PDB file of C-alpha atoms and ligand atoms in Angstrom:
ATOM      1  CA  MET J   1      42.589  65.736 -41.355  1.00 84.00           C
ATOM      2  CA  ALA J   2      43.695  69.229 -40.370  1.00 93.00           C
ATOM      3  CA  TRP J   3      42.983  72.706 -41.668  1.00 96.00           C
ATOM      4  CA  LYS J   4      45.849  74.289 -43.583  1.00 97.00           C
ATOM      5  CA  LYS J   5      46.114  77.664 -45.245  1.00 97.00           C
ATOM      6  CA  VAL J   6      47.054  77.159 -48.900  1.00 97.00           C
ATOM      7  CA  ALA J   7      46.764  80.646 -50.390  1.00 96.00           C
ATOM      8  CA  GLU J   8      45.618  84.205 -49.981  1.00 96.00           C
ATOM      9  CA  LYS J   9      41.877  84.526 -50.337  1.00 93.00           C
ATOM     10  CA  ASP J  10      41.893  86.057 -53.826  1.00 96.00           C
ATOM     11  CA  ALA J  11      44.376  83.524 -55.238  1.00 97.00           C
ATOM     12  CA  VAL J  12      41.743  81.660 -57.274  1.00 98.00           C
ATOM     13  CA  ALA J  13      39.794  83.834 -59.698  1.00 97.00           C
ATOM     14  CA  PRO J  14      36.034  83.328 -60.078  1.00 97.00           C
ATOM     15  CA  GLY J  15      35.254  80.664 -62.672  1.00 97.00           C
ATOM     16  CA  LYS J  16      38.794  79.263 -62.478  1.00 98.00           C
ATOM     17  CA  GLY J  17      40.820  76.583 -60.770  1.00 98.00           C
ATOM     18  CA  ARG J  18      44.324  76.500 -59.399  1.00 98.00           C
ATOM     19  CA  GLU J  19      46.555  73.673 -58.225  1.00 98.00           C
ATOM     20  CA  PHE J  20      48.290  73.667 -54.850  1.00 97.00           C
ATOM     21  CA  VAL J  21      50.656  71.090 -53.450  1.00 97.00           C
ATOM     22  CA  VAL J  22      49.768  70.338 -49.840  1.00 95.00           C
ATOM     23  CA  ASP J  23      51.778  67.730 -47.938  1.00 92.00           C
ATOM     24  CA  GLY J  24      52.968  66.362 -51.271  1.00 94.00           C
ATOM     25  CA  LYS J  25      49.424  66.033 -52.618  1.00 96.00           C
ATOM     26  CA  ARG J  26      48.340  67.902 -55.734  1.00 98.00           C
ATOM     27  CA  ILE J  27      44.964  69.484 -54.985  1.00 98.00           C
ATOM     28  CA  ALA J  28      42.847  71.588 -57.339  1.00 98.00           C
ATOM     29  CA  VAL J  29      40.793  74.407 -55.836  1.00 98.00           C
ATOM     30  CA  PHE J  30      37.957  75.743 -57.975  1.00 98.00           C
ATOM     31  CA  ASN J  31      36.143  79.023 -57.437  1.00 98.00           C
ATOM     32  CA  GLN J  32      32.875  78.133 -59.093  1.00 97.00           C
ATOM     33  CA  ASP J  33      29.556  78.452 -57.266  1.00 94.00           C
ATOM     34  CA  GLY J  34      31.546  78.573 -54.012  1.00 96.00           C
ATOM     35  CA  PHE J  35      34.935  76.977 -53.469  1.00 98.00           C
ATOM     36  CA  HIS J  36      35.555  73.269 -54.097  1.00 98.00           C
ATOM     37  CA  ALA J  37      38.700  71.185 -53.737  1.00 98.00           C
ATOM     38  CA  LEU J  38      39.634  67.748 -55.016  1.00 98.00           C
ATOM     39  CA  ASP J  39      42.673  65.773 -56.028  1.00 98.00           C
ATOM     40  CA  SER J  40      44.044  67.434 -59.132  1.00 98.00           C
ATOM     41  CA  VAL J  41      45.505  64.402 -60.867  1.00 98.00           C
ATOM     42  CA  CYS J  42      43.382  62.862 -63.624  1.00 98.00           C
ATOM     43  CA  VAL J  43      43.188  59.074 -63.349  1.00 98.00           C
ATOM     44  CA  HIS J  44      43.745  58.713 -67.100  1.00 97.00           C
ATOM     45  CA  GLN J  45      47.310  59.976 -67.594  1.00 97.00           C
ATOM     46  CA  ASP J  46      47.939  62.292 -64.652  1.00 96.00           C
ATOM     47  CA  GLY J  47      46.783  65.526 -66.304  1.00 97.00           C
ATOM     48  CA  SER J  48      46.189  68.427 -63.930  1.00 98.00           C
ATOM     49  CA  LEU J  49      42.495  69.238 -63.651  1.00 98.00           C
ATOM     50  CA  ALA J  50      43.101  72.718 -62.206  1.00 98.00           C
ATOM     51  CA  PRO J  51      43.411  74.517 -65.582  1.00 98.00           C
ATOM     52  CA  GLY J  52      40.493  72.522 -67.032  1.00 98.00           C
ATOM     53  CA  LYS J  53      37.491  74.169 -68.616  1.00 98.00           C
ATOM     54  CA  LEU J  54      34.511  74.488 -66.263  1.00 98.00           C
ATOM     55  CA  ASP J  55      30.878  74.032 -67.180  1.00 98.00           C
ATOM     56  CA  GLY J  56      28.759  74.330 -64.033  1.00 97.00           C
ATOM     57  CA  ASP J  57      29.954  71.620 -61.633  1.00 97.00           C
ATOM     58  CA  ILE J  58      31.908  69.796 -64.346  1.00 98.00           C
ATOM     59  CA  VAL J  59      35.594  70.217 -65.134  1.00 98.00           C
ATOM     60  CA  GLU J  60      37.147  68.891 -68.315  1.00 98.00           C
ATOM     61  CA  CYS J  61      40.697  67.520 -68.133  1.00 98.00           C
ATOM     62  CA  PRO J  62      42.772  69.622 -70.551  1.00 98.00           C
ATOM     63  CA  LEU J  63      44.714  66.626 -71.891  1.00 98.00           C
ATOM     64  CA  HIS J  64      42.096  64.233 -73.283  1.00 98.00           C
ATOM     65  CA  PHE J  65      38.822  65.786 -72.103  1.00 98.00           C
ATOM     66  CA  TRP J  66      37.630  63.366 -69.450  1.00 98.00           C
ATOM     67  CA  HIS J  67      35.087  64.995 -67.131  1.00 98.00           C
ATOM     68  CA  TYR J  68      34.770  65.154 -63.351  1.00 98.00           C
ATOM     69  CA  ASN J  69      32.236  66.632 -60.967  1.00 98.00           C
ATOM     70  CA  ILE J  70      34.165  69.184 -58.880  1.00 98.00           C
ATOM     71  CA  LYS J  71      31.780  68.800 -55.916  1.00 98.00           C
ATOM     72  CA  THR J  72      31.837  65.006 -55.635  1.00 98.00           C
ATOM     73  CA  GLY J  73      35.108  64.104 -57.412  1.00 98.00           C
ATOM     74  CA  GLU J  74      33.219  61.625 -59.565  1.00 98.00           C
ATOM     75  CA  LEU J  75      34.610  60.707 -62.977  1.00 98.00           C
ATOM     76  CA  LEU J  76      31.810  60.966 -65.529  1.00 98.00           C
ATOM     77  CA  ASP J  77      33.401  59.148 -68.498  1.00 95.00           C
ATOM     78  CA  TYR J  78      34.553  55.637 -69.378  1.00 90.00           C
ATOM     79  CA  ILE J  79      35.135  54.049 -65.957  1.00 92.00           C
ATOM     80  CA  LYS J  80      32.300  53.585 -63.481  1.00 93.00           C
ATOM     81  CA  GLY J  81      32.857  54.125 -59.760  1.00 96.00           C
ATOM     82  CA  VAL J  82      35.971  56.323 -59.898  1.00 97.00           C
ATOM     83  CA  LYS J  83      35.941  59.192 -57.423  1.00 98.00           C
ATOM     84  CA  LEU J  84      38.757  61.575 -56.695  1.00 98.00           C
ATOM     85  CA  GLN J  85      39.203  62.562 -53.066  1.00 98.00           C
ATOM     86  CA  THR J  86      37.458  65.826 -52.225  1.00 98.00           C
ATOM     87  CA  TYR J  87      38.376  68.252 -49.429  1.00 98.00           C
ATOM     88  CA  SER J  88      36.459  70.816 -47.416  1.00 98.00           C
ATOM     89  CA  VAL J  89      37.391  74.405 -48.210  1.00 97.00           C
ATOM     90  CA  GLU J  90      36.948  77.449 -46.032  1.00 97.00           C
ATOM     91  CA  VAL J  91      37.690  80.980 -47.133  1.00 96.00           C
ATOM     92  CA  LYS J  92      38.543  83.216 -44.213  1.00 96.00           C
ATOM     93  CA  LYS J  93      39.621  86.842 -44.053  1.00 95.00           C
ATOM     94  CA  ASP J  94      43.273  85.848 -44.273  1.00 95.00           C
ATOM     95  CA  GLY J  95      43.177  83.109 -46.863  1.00 97.00           C
ATOM     96  CA  ILE J  96      41.900  79.862 -48.351  1.00 98.00           C
ATOM     97  CA  TYR J  97      42.029  76.871 -46.009  1.00 98.00           C
ATOM     98  CA  LEU J  98      41.751  73.183 -46.873  1.00 98.00           C
ATOM     99  CA  ASP J  99      40.996  70.294 -44.550  1.00 97.00           C
ATOM    100  CA  VAL J 100      43.695  67.859 -45.661  1.00 94.00           C
TER     101      VAL J 100
HETATM  102  S1  FES G   1      45.054  62.797 -68.563  1.00 79.52           S
HETATM  103 FE1  FES G   1      43.052  63.520 -68.162  1.00 79.52          FE
HETATM  104  S2  FES G   1      41.910  62.798 -69.823  1.00 79.52           S
HETATM  105 FE2  FES G   1      43.910  62.031 -70.222  1.00 79.52          FE
END
């Protein structure tokens, strides 16, 4: 793992998510109760979670509405034990950094 700058610090609006591709990986960064990052690709049919609707810690996949916890990566519907990879996020003066 190594820290990488992915965006300027205001690139993700409060209450929203945005997808970044880092080393070929699609990662969603959410600005909701702090910053959280996890793999952006839904395990159902590869929908991007980044534009999903947020309700507290839960994001809803825009394609078929499966739900994930943005802090733990855990899938909350249908399949037990599925967890998307999560990443540490740090927001510094010059940008948003991910430990990828
Ligand atoms: S692709 Fe996410 S719920 Fe179907």
